[in-house]
PDB file of C-alpha atoms in Angstrom:
ATOM      1  CA  LYS A 215       0.097  -0.102  -0.029  1.00 54.00           C
ATOM      2  CA  ASP A 216       0.977   3.770  -0.510  1.00 67.00           C
ATOM      3  CA  ALA A 217       2.174   4.830   2.568  1.00 67.00           C
ATOM      4  CA  ASN A 218       1.200   8.624   1.468  1.00 73.00           C
ATOM      5  CA  ALA A 219      -2.242   7.872   0.994  1.00 72.00           C
ATOM      6  CA  ALA A 220      -2.693   6.082   3.764  1.00 75.00           C
ATOM      7  CA  LEU A 221      -5.260   8.004   6.026  1.00 81.00           C
ATOM      8  CA  LEU A 222      -4.457   7.977   9.550  1.00 86.00           C
ATOM      9  CA  SER A 223      -6.508   7.883  12.952  1.00 87.00           C
ATOM     10  CA  ASN A 224      -6.251  10.887  15.345  1.00 92.00           C
ATOM     11  CA  PHE A 225      -4.639   8.078  17.973  1.00 93.00           C
ATOM     12  CA  GLU A 226      -1.890   7.630  15.289  1.00 91.00           C
ATOM     13  CA  VAL A 227      -1.646  11.722  14.708  1.00 93.00           C
ATOM     14  CA  TYR A 228      -1.281  11.905  18.699  1.00 94.00           C
ATOM     15  CA  GLN A 229       1.320   9.228  18.481  1.00 94.00           C
ATOM     16  CA  LEU A 230       3.464  10.915  16.095  1.00 93.00           C
ATOM     17  CA  LEU A 231       3.267  14.111  17.687  1.00 93.00           C
ATOM     18  CA  THR A 232       4.036  13.784  21.197  1.00 93.00           C
ATOM     19  CA  ASP A 233       7.011  11.124  20.011  1.00 93.00           C
ATOM     20  CA  LEU A 234       8.340  13.707  17.528  1.00 90.00           C
ATOM     21  CA  LYS A 235       7.985  16.633  20.384  1.00 89.00           C
ATOM     22  CA  GLN A 236       9.686  14.418  22.476  1.00 91.00           C
ATOM     23  CA  GLN A 237      12.842  14.030  20.002  1.00 89.00           C
ATOM     24  CA  ARG A 238      13.006  17.817  19.446  1.00 84.00           C
ATOM     25  CA  LYS A 239      12.809  18.208  23.439  1.00 85.00           C
ATOM     26  CA  GLU A 240      15.795  16.016  23.614  1.00 86.00           C
ATOM     27  CA  SER A 241      17.473  17.202  20.767  1.00 83.00           C
ATOM     28  CA  GLY A 242      17.628  21.033  22.702  1.00 75.00           C
ATOM     29  CA  LYS A 243      18.259  22.884  19.148  1.00 67.00           C
ATOM     30  CA  SER A 244      18.079  26.803  20.075  1.00 63.00           C
ATOM     31  CA  LYS A 245      18.161  28.610  16.705  1.00 69.00           C
ATOM     32  CA  GLN A 246      15.184  27.745  14.577  1.00 73.00           C
ATOM     33  CA  SER A 247      14.225  28.922  10.939  1.00 81.00           C
ATOM     34  CA  SER A 248      10.537  30.771  10.469  1.00 80.00           C
ATOM     35  CA  GLY A 249       9.112  27.734   8.958  1.00 81.00           C
ATOM     36  CA  GLN A 250      10.615  25.426  11.616  1.00 84.00           C
ATOM     37  CA  GLN A 251       8.626  28.031  13.894  1.00 87.00           C
ATOM     38  CA  ASN A 252       5.478  27.972  11.835  1.00 89.00           C
ATOM     39  CA  LEU A 253       5.570  24.167  12.106  1.00 88.00           C
ATOM     40  CA  ASN A 254       5.845  23.973  15.767  1.00 87.00           C
ATOM     41  CA  THR A 255       3.079  25.983  15.836  1.00 91.00           C
ATOM     42  CA  ILE A 256       0.869  23.764  14.506  1.00 93.00           C
ATOM     43  CA  MET A 257       2.139  20.789  16.010  1.00 92.00           C
ATOM     44  CA  TYR A 258       1.412  22.687  19.136  1.00 93.00           C
ATOM     45  CA  GLU A 259      -2.174  23.731  18.074  1.00 96.00           C
ATOM     46  CA  THR A 260      -2.994  19.887  16.748  1.00 95.00           C
ATOM     47  CA  LEU A 261      -1.284  18.877  20.365  1.00 95.00           C
ATOM     48  CA  LYS A 262      -3.279  20.976  21.853  1.00 95.00           C
ATOM     49  CA  TYR A 263      -6.614  19.796  20.233  1.00 96.00           C
ATOM     50  CA  ILE A 264      -6.137  16.466  19.966  1.00 95.00           C
ATOM     51  CA  SER A 265      -5.373  16.303  23.652  1.00 94.00           C
ATOM     52  CA  LYS A 266      -9.052  16.859  24.603  1.00 95.00           C
ATOM     53  CA  THR A 267     -10.314  13.932  22.662  1.00 94.00           C
ATOM     54  CA  PRO A 268     -10.778  10.364  23.637  1.00 94.00           C
ATOM     55  CA  CYS A 269      -7.369   8.662  21.602  1.00 92.00           C
ATOM     56  CA  ARG A 270      -4.934  10.658  24.064  1.00 92.00           C
ATOM     57  CA  TYR A 271      -6.688   6.977  26.353  1.00 93.00           C
ATOM     58  CA  GLN A 272      -6.622   4.989  23.895  1.00 93.00           C
ATOM     59  CA  SER A 273      -3.807   1.952  22.742  1.00 93.00           C
ATOM     60  CA  PRO A 274      -2.864   0.316  19.360  1.00 92.00           C
ATOM     61  CA  GLU A 275      -4.751  -2.832  20.518  1.00 95.00           C
ATOM     62  CA  THR A 276      -7.933  -1.219  21.056  1.00 93.00           C
ATOM     63  CA  VAL A 277      -7.762   0.934  17.701  1.00 90.00           C
ATOM     64  CA  ARG A 278      -6.482  -2.865  15.843  1.00 92.00           C
ATOM     65  CA  GLU A 279      -9.402  -4.314  17.260  1.00 94.00           C
ATOM     66  CA  PHE A 280     -11.919  -1.598  15.587  1.00 91.00           C
ATOM     67  CA  LEU A 281     -10.659  -2.038  12.756  1.00 88.00           C
ATOM     68  CA  VAL A 282     -10.796  -5.633  12.423  1.00 92.00           C
ATOM     69  CA  ALA A 283     -14.628  -5.252  14.002  1.00 94.00           C
ATOM     70  CA  MET A 284     -15.383  -2.904  11.559  1.00 91.00           C
ATOM     71  CA  LYS A 285     -14.070  -4.475   8.257  1.00 91.00           C
ATOM     72  CA  GLU A 286     -16.854  -6.776   7.815  1.00 92.00           C
ATOM     73  CA  HIS A 287     -18.976  -3.233   6.932  1.00 92.00           C
ATOM     74  CA  LYS A 288     -16.730  -2.950   3.998  1.00 87.00           C
ATOM     75  CA  LEU A 289     -16.545   0.929   4.653  1.00 84.00           C
ATOM     76  CA  THR A 290     -14.854   3.391   2.453  1.00 79.00           C
ATOM     77  CA  LYS A 291     -12.792   6.433   2.584  1.00 69.00           C
TER      78      LYS A 291
END
């Protein structure tokens, strides 16, 4: 499957952003370009919003179970 065409769940987005935030915190780079600052703002706002949704409490297993349960319904994008 084409990785660029895949849909992400809120849980996956939350995981990716929290991992990226942790990596940036550990690297400790202080000087950033304006494009990087814009990306940081987008990440912050997205994490702020998505942290208020139930995906914060989900796990990979619950997402997998949901996808398996919904497979029989043959939903499309």
